[in-house]
Amino acid sequence: MDFSYSPEQLELKERLNKFAREVMRPAAPIHDKEQSVPWEVIKQASAENIGTLDFMMKLGEDPGGQFSIIYAEEMHWGCAGIALSIAGSGLAAAGIASSGTGEQIAEWVPKCFSTSEEAHLGAYAVTEPSAGSDVKSLKTTAKLDGDEWVLNGTKVFITNGGIADVTVVVAAVDPELGTRGQASFIVPKDTPGLSQGKKEDKLGIRASQTTEVVLEDCRVPAEYLLGGMDKLNKKLERARSGQKTGSANALATFELTRPFVGASAIGIARAAYEFTLEFLNDRTIEGKPALDHPGTHQALADLAVEIDAARLLVQRAGWMGRNGIPLLGGQGSMSKLKCGDVAVWATAKCMDIVGPDAWSTDLPLEKWYRDAKIYQLFEGTSQIQRMVIGRMQVSEFRAGLEQAKAAFEADKASATGEPVPA
Ligand SMILES: Cc1cc2nc3c(=O)[nH]c(=O)nc-3n(C[C@H](O)[C@H](O)[C@H](O)COP(=O)(O)OP(=O)(O)OC[C@H]3O[C@@H](n4cnc5c(N)ncnc54)[C@H](O)[C@@H]3O)c2cc1C
């Protein structure tokens, strides 16, 4: 075990914190107020090689699995809405990388990310009015017509909806088969039939654009089906014949991506905590420095413990994922669940400590309080995280029982010379 940051991790943390402090923080209030897309920050980030394809690929190189977590925490410490505008492209890229062929990955992933010259964004469109957690119930359809796929349906709550250069759309090819009848499609910007629907007026992360994505007889070439026709046909055949398909793979992928979301929430909690310390540093309680008051110590202790505990869960999950250790106990979901809860609790607690001043938009606390809540709602609600963790814990326990039983039978057999049961 080594809990210290490597020189490379520290360097990344300092570089991103500087960007978050000097570029994101000053831009945050206006984009939060006007709910506008932070194009100038997105462009500045790419000019500084932050959030570009090259940058994202380097994040995977850390043997400790901490680079992407550091990226998420520092950027969300700057402004969660702006950070999500940039990081949202990663969702589209992950959708392409997990389903696409080598050629599709090589062609489309780079188009989701900005270069130092041009800003590019990606969007990943799954959720529908009655299908988010219940992803098997997607109503958006994809029908093959000659050498084109025709997509019809409405997606809701899509990050970077309407402004993405590449939208990855998940649609039902055979709705009877639930998730096993679904496939993902590339829909480039300006494809006829693709349009932005209602733009959400949100409580928090307001610099991140969230919209409906409407598909009306939206035609894309057959080769925009991710994974290709043969793979889809085999999947459909297996599903129709009742064989199992890749839902275990999807679960394992979520375990790897959730620590990133958890780290994002911790960035907000840490921003609120640090601000509260600085605020109290200039205040007195009963004529004494507020930072020396026993009541303050009680509150700060709880905040420090919760934030550090949540971050340690994220760091463990990041390390396990990078080192190929299966997250069979739901360690990725644990980290996301805990961090979302801590961000909501910690930002409210900081508001309590600071008092009525915190309610004013003169202080940034109210923004962090509004921004935090989403981490219990998207990328799998907290209830869904609990459901996943609970199921994974039970199957780990049952697998342990099976192993113990097999070991017991083997011991018994070797003691008595009986054959070991199959
Ligand atoms: C700001 C924002 C950005 C988003 N960005 C994207 C995006 O880019 N792409 C995308 O595809 N989606 C996106 N989403 C959608 C988001 O991921 C879903 O809203 C979320 O997964 C919840 O799904 P749902 O909307 O169907 O809610 P529901 O599942 O209907 O949730 C309603 C309530 O029911 C509970 N619930 C549901 N099922 C269960 C269960 N089995 N057990 C216990 N409780 C349950 C939930 O926990 C919740 O409390 C975004 C949402 C928001 C708000």
Coordinates of C-alpha atoms and ligand atoms in Angstrom, one line a residue:
M1 CA 0.0 0.0 0.0
D2 CA 1.2 3.5 -0.8
F3 CA -1.2 6.4 -0.2
S4 CA 1.2 9.2 -1.3
Y5 CA 0.7 10.9 -4.7
S6 CA 3.4 10.1 -7.3
P7 CA 5.3 13.1 -8.8
E8 CA 3.2 12.7 -12.0
Q9 CA -0.1 12.6 -10.0
L10 CA 0.9 15.7 -8.1
E11 CA 2.0 17.5 -11.2
L12 CA -1.4 16.8 -12.9
K13 CA -3.3 17.8 -9.7
E14 CA -1.5 21.1 -9.6
R15 CA -1.9 21.9 -13.3
L16 CA -5.6 21.2 -13.2
N17 CA -6.1 23.1 -9.9
K18 CA -4.5 26.1 -11.5
F19 CA -6.8 25.9 -14.5
A20 CA -9.8 25.4 -12.2
R21 CA -8.8 28.3 -10.0
E22 CA -7.8 30.8 -12.7
V23 CA -10.1 30.0 -15.6
M24 CA -13.1 28.0 -14.4
R25 CA -13.9 29.7 -11.1
P26 CA -14.0 33.3 -12.6
A27 CA -16.3 32.1 -15.5
A28 CA -18.6 30.0 -13.3
P29 CA -21.0 32.6 -11.9
I30 CA -22.1 34.0 -15.3
H31 CA -22.6 30.7 -16.9
D32 CA -24.5 29.5 -13.8
K33 CA -26.7 32.6 -13.9
E34 CA -27.3 32.7 -17.6
Q35 CA -27.3 28.9 -18.1
S36 CA -25.1 29.4 -21.1
V37 CA -22.6 27.0 -22.7
P38 CA -19.1 27.9 -21.5
W39 CA -17.5 27.8 -25.0
E40 CA -14.6 30.1 -24.1
V41 CA -13.6 27.8 -21.2
I42 CA -14.0 24.7 -23.3
K43 CA -11.7 26.3 -25.9
Q44 CA -9.2 27.5 -23.3
A45 CA -9.1 24.0 -21.9
S46 CA -8.3 22.4 -25.2
A47 CA -5.7 25.1 -25.9
E48 CA -4.1 24.0 -22.6
N49 CA -4.5 20.3 -23.6
I50 CA -7.1 19.6 -21.0
G51 CA -10.0 17.3 -22.0
T52 CA -8.5 16.6 -25.5
L53 CA -8.2 13.1 -26.9
D54 CA -4.5 13.1 -26.2
F55 CA -5.1 14.2 -22.6
M56 CA -7.8 11.6 -22.0
M57 CA -5.5 8.8 -23.4
K58 CA -2.8 9.9 -21.0
L59 CA -5.3 9.6 -18.1
G60 CA -5.3 5.8 -18.6
E61 CA -1.5 5.6 -18.3
D62 CA -1.3 6.0 -14.5
P63 CA -0.3 2.6 -13.0
G64 CA -2.1 3.7 -9.8
G65 CA -5.4 4.4 -11.6
Q66 CA -5.6 7.9 -10.0
F67 CA -5.2 10.3 -13.0
S68 CA -8.8 10.3 -14.1
I69 CA -10.0 10.7 -10.5
I70 CA -7.7 13.7 -9.9
Y71 CA -9.0 15.2 -13.2
A72 CA -12.6 14.8 -12.1
E73 CA -12.1 16.2 -8.5
E74 CA -10.0 19.2 -9.6
M75 CA -12.2 20.2 -12.5
H76 CA -15.4 19.9 -10.5
W77 CA -13.8 21.8 -7.7
G78 CA -13.6 24.6 -10.3
C79 CA -17.2 24.4 -11.5
A80 CA -19.2 21.2 -11.8
G81 CA -21.3 22.5 -14.7
I82 CA -18.4 23.6 -16.8
A83 CA -16.5 20.4 -15.9
L84 CA -19.4 18.3 -17.1
S85 CA -19.6 20.2 -20.4
I86 CA -16.1 19.0 -21.1
A87 CA -16.3 15.6 -19.5
G88 CA -19.7 14.8 -21.1
S89 CA -17.8 14.0 -24.3
G90 CA -16.2 11.1 -22.4
L91 CA -19.6 9.4 -22.1
A92 CA -20.0 9.4 -25.9
A93 CA -16.4 8.1 -26.3
A94 CA -17.0 5.4 -23.8
G95 CA -20.1 4.3 -25.6
I96 CA -18.2 4.1 -28.9
A97 CA -15.2 2.3 -27.3
S98 CA -17.4 -0.3 -25.5
S99 CA -19.5 -1.2 -28.6
G100 CA -17.6 -0.1 -31.7
T101 CA -15.3 -2.0 -34.0
G102 CA -11.6 -0.9 -34.1
E103 CA -12.2 1.2 -37.2
Q104 CA -15.3 2.9 -35.7
I105 CA -13.3 3.7 -32.5
A106 CA -10.5 5.1 -34.6
E107 CA -12.9 7.2 -36.7
W108 CA -15.4 8.5 -34.2
V109 CA -13.7 8.8 -30.7
P110 CA -11.4 11.6 -31.9
K111 CA -14.4 13.5 -33.2
C112 CA -15.9 13.7 -29.7
F113 CA -12.9 15.6 -28.3
S114 CA -11.6 19.1 -28.8
T115 CA -8.2 19.7 -30.5
S116 CA -6.0 22.7 -29.7
E117 CA -7.6 24.4 -32.7
E118 CA -11.3 23.5 -32.5
A119 CA -13.8 22.7 -29.8
H120 CA -15.7 19.4 -30.2
L121 CA -18.3 17.8 -27.9
G122 CA -19.9 14.4 -27.7
A123 CA -23.2 13.3 -26.2
Y124 CA -24.5 9.9 -25.1
A125 CA -28.3 9.6 -25.5
V126 CA -29.9 6.7 -23.6
T127 CA -32.6 8.1 -21.3
E128 CA -36.2 8.5 -22.3
P129 CA -39.3 9.8 -20.4
S130 CA -40.1 6.3 -19.2
A131 CA -36.7 4.6 -19.4
G132 CA -33.7 5.7 -17.5
S133 CA -33.0 3.3 -14.6
D134 CA -35.4 1.0 -16.4
V135 CA -33.2 0.9 -19.5
K136 CA -34.8 -2.2 -21.0
S137 CA -38.0 -0.1 -21.8
L138 CA -36.4 2.2 -24.4
K139 CA -39.0 3.2 -27.0
T140 CA -36.7 4.8 -29.6
T141 CA -36.6 2.5 -32.5
A142 CA -34.0 1.7 -35.1
K143 CA -35.2 0.1 -38.4
L144 CA -33.0 -1.0 -41.2
D145 CA -34.2 0.4 -44.6
G146 CA -31.9 -0.6 -47.4
D147 CA -28.4 0.5 -46.5
E148 CA -29.6 3.0 -43.9
W149 CA -30.9 2.9 -40.3
V150 CA -34.0 5.0 -39.6
L151 CA -34.1 6.3 -36.0
N152 CA -37.3 7.6 -34.3
G153 CA -37.9 8.6 -30.7
T154 CA -37.2 11.3 -28.1
K155 CA -34.3 11.2 -25.6
V156 CA -34.5 13.3 -22.5
F157 CA -31.9 14.9 -20.1
I158 CA -29.0 14.6 -22.6
T159 CA -25.8 16.3 -21.6
N160 CA -24.5 18.3 -24.5
G161 CA -27.7 17.7 -26.3
G162 CA -28.1 19.9 -29.4
I163 CA -24.4 21.1 -29.3
A164 CA -22.6 17.8 -29.7
D165 CA -20.6 17.0 -32.8
V166 CA -21.3 13.3 -32.3
T167 CA -24.3 11.9 -30.5
V168 CA -24.3 8.2 -29.7
V169 CA -27.9 7.0 -29.6
V170 CA -29.1 3.8 -28.0
A171 CA -32.2 2.5 -29.7
A172 CA -34.3 -0.7 -29.8
V173 CA -33.9 -2.8 -32.9
D174 CA -36.2 -5.5 -31.4
P175 CA -38.1 -3.9 -28.4
E176 CA -39.4 -7.4 -27.4
L177 CA -35.9 -8.4 -26.3
G178 CA -35.3 -5.5 -23.8
T179 CA -31.7 -4.5 -23.5
R180 CA -30.7 -7.5 -25.5
G181 CA -32.5 -6.1 -28.5
Q182 CA -30.8 -2.7 -28.3
A183 CA -27.9 -1.2 -30.3
S184 CA -25.9 2.0 -30.4
F185 CA -25.7 4.3 -33.4
I186 CA -23.5 7.2 -34.3
V187 CA -25.5 10.3 -35.3
P188 CA -23.3 13.2 -36.5
K189 CA -24.3 16.8 -36.0
D190 CA -26.5 18.2 -38.8
T191 CA -27.9 14.7 -39.7
P192 CA -31.4 15.5 -41.1
G193 CA -34.0 14.3 -38.6
L194 CA -31.8 15.0 -35.6
S195 CA -32.8 18.1 -33.6
Q196 CA -32.6 19.6 -30.1
G197 CA -35.8 19.6 -28.2
K198 CA -36.6 21.3 -24.9
K199 CA -33.6 22.8 -23.1
E200 CA -33.9 22.0 -19.3
D201 CA -33.9 24.9 -16.9
K202 CA -32.0 23.3 -14.1
L203 CA -31.4 23.8 -10.3
G204 CA -27.7 23.1 -10.6
I205 CA -24.8 22.3 -13.0
R206 CA -26.4 25.1 -15.1
A207 CA -23.3 25.6 -17.3
S208 CA -23.8 22.1 -18.6
Q209 CA -26.4 22.1 -21.3
T210 CA -29.1 19.4 -20.8
T211 CA -31.8 18.9 -23.5
E212 CA -34.2 16.6 -25.3
V213 CA -32.7 15.0 -28.4
V214 CA -35.4 14.4 -31.0
L215 CA -35.0 11.8 -33.8
E216 CA -37.6 12.0 -36.5
D217 CA -37.0 9.6 -39.4
C218 CA -33.3 10.3 -38.8
R219 CA -31.3 8.3 -41.3
V220 CA -27.8 7.2 -40.8
P221 CA -25.7 4.9 -43.0
A222 CA -25.7 1.2 -42.1
E223 CA -22.1 1.3 -41.1
Y224 CA -23.0 3.8 -38.2
L225 CA -24.3 0.9 -36.2
L226 CA -21.7 0.4 -33.5
G227 CA -20.1 -3.1 -33.6
G228 CA -21.5 -3.8 -37.1
M229 CA -24.3 -6.0 -38.5
D230 CA -22.8 -9.4 -37.8
K231 CA -22.2 -8.7 -34.2
L232 CA -25.8 -7.4 -33.8
N233 CA -27.3 -10.4 -35.6
K234 CA -25.4 -12.8 -33.4
K235 CA -26.6 -10.9 -30.3
L236 CA -30.2 -11.0 -31.4
E237 CA -30.0 -14.7 -32.3
R238 CA -28.5 -15.5 -28.9
A239 CA -31.2 -13.4 -27.2
R240 CA -34.0 -15.1 -29.2
S241 CA -32.8 -18.5 -28.4
G242 CA -32.7 -17.6 -24.7
Q243 CA -28.9 -17.6 -24.3
K244 CA -27.3 -15.1 -21.9
T245 CA -25.8 -11.9 -23.4
G246 CA -23.4 -9.3 -22.1
S247 CA -25.3 -7.6 -19.2
A248 CA -22.5 -8.7 -16.9
N249 CA -20.1 -6.8 -19.1
A250 CA -22.2 -3.6 -18.8
L251 CA -22.3 -3.9 -15.0
A252 CA -18.5 -4.4 -14.9
T253 CA -18.1 -1.3 -17.2
F254 CA -20.2 0.8 -14.8
E255 CA -18.1 -0.3 -11.9
L256 CA -15.1 1.2 -13.7
T257 CA -16.7 4.5 -14.6
R258 CA -18.6 5.3 -11.4
P259 CA -15.4 6.3 -9.4
F260 CA -15.0 9.2 -11.9
V261 CA -18.5 10.4 -11.1
G262 CA -17.8 10.0 -7.3
A263 CA -14.6 12.0 -7.6
S264 CA -16.6 14.8 -9.4
A265 CA -19.0 15.0 -6.4
I266 CA -16.0 15.1 -4.0
G267 CA -14.6 18.1 -5.9
I268 CA -17.8 20.1 -5.0
A269 CA -17.7 18.9 -1.3
R270 CA -14.1 19.9 -1.0
A271 CA -14.7 23.3 -2.6
A272 CA -17.5 24.0 0.0
Y273 CA -15.3 22.7 2.8
E274 CA -12.3 24.8 1.9
F275 CA -14.4 27.9 1.4
T276 CA -16.0 27.4 4.9
L277 CA -12.5 27.2 6.5
E278 CA -11.5 30.5 4.8
F279 CA -14.8 32.2 5.7
L280 CA -14.5 31.2 9.4
N281 CA -10.8 32.3 9.4
D282 CA -12.2 35.9 9.3
R283 CA -15.0 35.5 11.8
T284 CA -15.4 35.4 15.5
I285 CA -17.8 33.5 17.7
E286 CA -18.5 34.9 21.2
G287 CA -15.5 37.2 20.7
K288 CA -13.0 34.4 19.9
P289 CA -11.8 33.2 16.5
A290 CA -14.4 31.0 15.0
L291 CA -11.8 28.5 14.0
D292 CA -10.9 28.0 17.7
H293 CA -14.5 27.4 18.8
P294 CA -15.3 23.8 20.0
G295 CA -18.5 23.7 18.1
T296 CA -16.6 24.6 14.9
H297 CA -14.2 21.7 15.6
Q298 CA -17.1 19.2 15.9
A299 CA -18.5 20.3 12.6
L300 CA -15.2 20.5 10.8
A301 CA -14.2 17.0 12.1
D302 CA -17.4 15.5 10.6
L303 CA -16.8 17.2 7.3
A304 CA -13.1 16.2 7.0
V305 CA -13.9 12.6 8.0
E306 CA -16.7 12.2 5.5
I307 CA -14.9 13.8 2.6
D308 CA -11.7 11.8 3.1
A309 CA -13.6 8.5 3.6
A310 CA -15.6 9.1 0.4
R311 CA -12.4 10.0 -1.5
L312 CA -10.6 6.8 -0.2
L313 CA -13.5 4.7 -1.7
V314 CA -13.0 6.4 -5.0
Q315 CA -9.2 5.9 -4.9
R316 CA -9.6 2.2 -4.0
A317 CA -12.0 1.6 -6.9
G318 CA -9.7 3.5 -9.3
W319 CA -6.7 1.5 -8.2
M320 CA -8.6 -1.8 -8.5
G321 CA -9.9 -1.0 -11.9
R322 CA -6.5 0.0 -13.3
N323 CA -4.9 -3.1 -11.8
G324 CA -7.4 -5.5 -13.3
I325 CA -8.9 -6.5 -9.9
P326 CA -12.6 -7.2 -10.5
L327 CA -14.8 -4.9 -8.5
L328 CA -17.1 -7.8 -7.5
G329 CA -18.3 -6.2 -4.3
G330 CA -19.6 -3.2 -6.1
Q331 CA -16.7 -1.0 -5.1
G332 CA -17.2 1.4 -8.0
S333 CA -20.9 1.9 -7.2
M334 CA -20.0 2.2 -3.5
S335 CA -17.7 5.1 -4.3
K336 CA -20.3 6.9 -6.4
L337 CA -23.1 6.4 -3.8
K338 CA -21.0 7.6 -0.9
C339 CA -19.6 10.6 -2.7
G340 CA -23.0 11.7 -3.9
D341 CA -24.4 11.5 -0.4
V342 CA -21.4 13.3 1.1
A343 CA -21.5 16.1 -1.5
V344 CA -25.2 16.8 -0.7
W345 CA -24.6 16.5 3.1
A346 CA -21.4 18.5 3.2
T347 CA -22.6 21.4 1.1
A348 CA -25.7 21.7 3.4
K349 CA -23.5 21.4 6.5
C350 CA -21.2 24.2 5.2
M351 CA -24.3 26.3 4.7
D352 CA -25.3 25.7 8.3
I353 CA -21.8 26.6 9.6
V354 CA -21.6 29.8 7.6
G355 CA -25.2 30.8 8.4
P356 CA -27.5 33.1 6.6
D357 CA -24.7 34.7 4.5
A358 CA -24.5 31.3 2.8
W359 CA -28.0 31.8 1.4
S360 CA -26.8 34.9 -0.6
T361 CA -25.5 34.6 -4.2
D362 CA -22.7 36.9 -3.0
L363 CA -21.1 33.7 -1.6
P364 CA -20.4 30.6 -3.8
L365 CA -21.8 28.1 -1.2
E366 CA -25.4 28.2 -2.5
K367 CA -24.2 27.2 -6.0
W368 CA -22.2 24.3 -4.7
Y369 CA -25.3 23.3 -2.6
R370 CA -27.4 23.3 -5.8
D371 CA -24.7 21.6 -7.9
A372 CA -24.3 18.7 -5.4
K373 CA -27.8 17.2 -5.7
I374 CA -27.4 15.8 -9.2
Y375 CA -24.8 13.3 -7.9
Q376 CA -27.6 11.4 -6.2
L377 CA -29.7 11.4 -9.4
F378 CA -27.8 10.8 -12.6
E379 CA -25.4 8.1 -13.7
G380 CA -27.6 5.8 -11.7
T381 CA -29.6 7.1 -8.8
S382 CA -28.5 6.5 -5.3
Q383 CA -31.3 3.8 -5.0
I384 CA -29.9 2.1 -8.1
Q385 CA -26.4 2.2 -6.6
R386 CA -27.7 0.5 -3.4
M387 CA -29.5 -2.1 -5.5
V388 CA -26.4 -2.9 -7.4
I389 CA -24.1 -3.0 -4.4
G390 CA -26.6 -5.2 -2.5
R391 CA -26.9 -7.7 -5.3
M392 CA -23.1 -7.8 -5.8
Q393 CA -22.5 -8.3 -2.1
V394 CA -25.0 -11.2 -2.0
S395 CA -23.5 -12.9 -5.0
E396 CA -20.0 -12.4 -3.6
F397 CA -21.2 -14.0 -0.3
R398 CA -22.8 -16.9 -2.2
A399 CA -19.7 -17.4 -4.3
G400 CA -17.7 -17.5 -1.0
L401 CA -20.1 -20.1 0.4
E402 CA -19.8 -22.3 -2.7
Q403 CA -16.0 -22.1 -2.5
A404 CA -16.0 -22.9 1.2
K405 CA -18.3 -25.9 0.5
A406 CA -16.1 -27.1 -2.3
A407 CA -12.9 -26.8 -0.1
F408 CA -14.7 -28.6 2.7
E409 CA -15.7 -31.5 0.4
A410 CA -12.2 -31.7 -1.0
D411 CA -10.7 -31.8 2.5
K412 CA -13.1 -34.5 3.5
A413 CA -12.4 -36.5 0.4
S414 CA -8.7 -36.4 0.9
A415 CA -9.1 -37.5 4.5
T416 CA -11.4 -40.4 3.7
G417 CA -10.0 -41.2 0.2
E418 CA -13.6 -40.6 -1.4
P419 CA -13.9 -39.1 -4.9
V420 CA -14.5 -35.3 -4.8
P421 CA -18.1 -34.5 -6.0
A422 CA -18.3 -32.6 -9.3
Ligands
LIG1 C1 -28.6 16.9 -15.5 C2 -28.8 15.5 -16.0 C3 -28.0 15.1 -17.0 C4 -28.2 13.8 -17.6 N1 -27.4 13.4 -18.6 C5 -27.7 12.3 -19.3 C6 -27.0 11.9 -20.5 O1 -26.1 12.6 -20.9 N2 -27.4 10.8 -21.2 C7 -28.4 10.0 -20.7 O2 -28.8 9.0 -21.4 N3 -29.1 10.3 -19.6 C8 -28.8 11.4 -18.9 N4 -29.5 11.8 -17.7 C9 -30.5 10.9 -17.3 C10 -30.2 10.2 -16.0 O3 -29.1 9.3 -16.1 C11 -31.5 9.5 -15.5 O4 -32.5 10.5 -15.3 C12 -31.3 8.7 -14.3 O5 -30.5 7.5 -14.6 C13 -32.6 8.3 -13.6 O6 -33.4 7.6 -14.5 P1 -34.9 8.0 -14.7 O7 -34.9 9.4 -15.2 O8 -35.6 7.0 -15.5 O9 -35.6 8.0 -13.3 P2 -36.4 6.9 -12.6 O10 -35.6 5.6 -12.7 O11 -37.8 6.9 -13.0 O12 -36.3 7.4 -11.1 C14 -37.4 7.8 -10.3 C15 -37.2 7.3 -8.9 O13 -37.4 5.9 -8.8 C16 -36.3 5.2 -8.2 N5 -36.1 3.9 -8.8 C17 -36.2 3.5 -10.1 N6 -36.0 2.2 -10.3 C18 -35.7 1.7 -9.0 C19 -35.4 0.4 -8.5 N7 -35.3 -0.6 -9.3 N8 -35.3 0.3 -7.2 C20 -35.4 1.3 -6.3 N9 -35.7 2.6 -6.8 C21 -35.8 2.8 -8.1 C22 -35.1 6.1 -8.5 O14 -34.0 5.9 -7.7 C23 -35.7 7.5 -8.3 O15 -35.8 7.8 -7.0 C24 -29.2 13.0 -17.1 C25 -30.1 13.5 -16.1 C26 -29.9 14.7 -15.6 C27 -30.8 15.2 -14.5

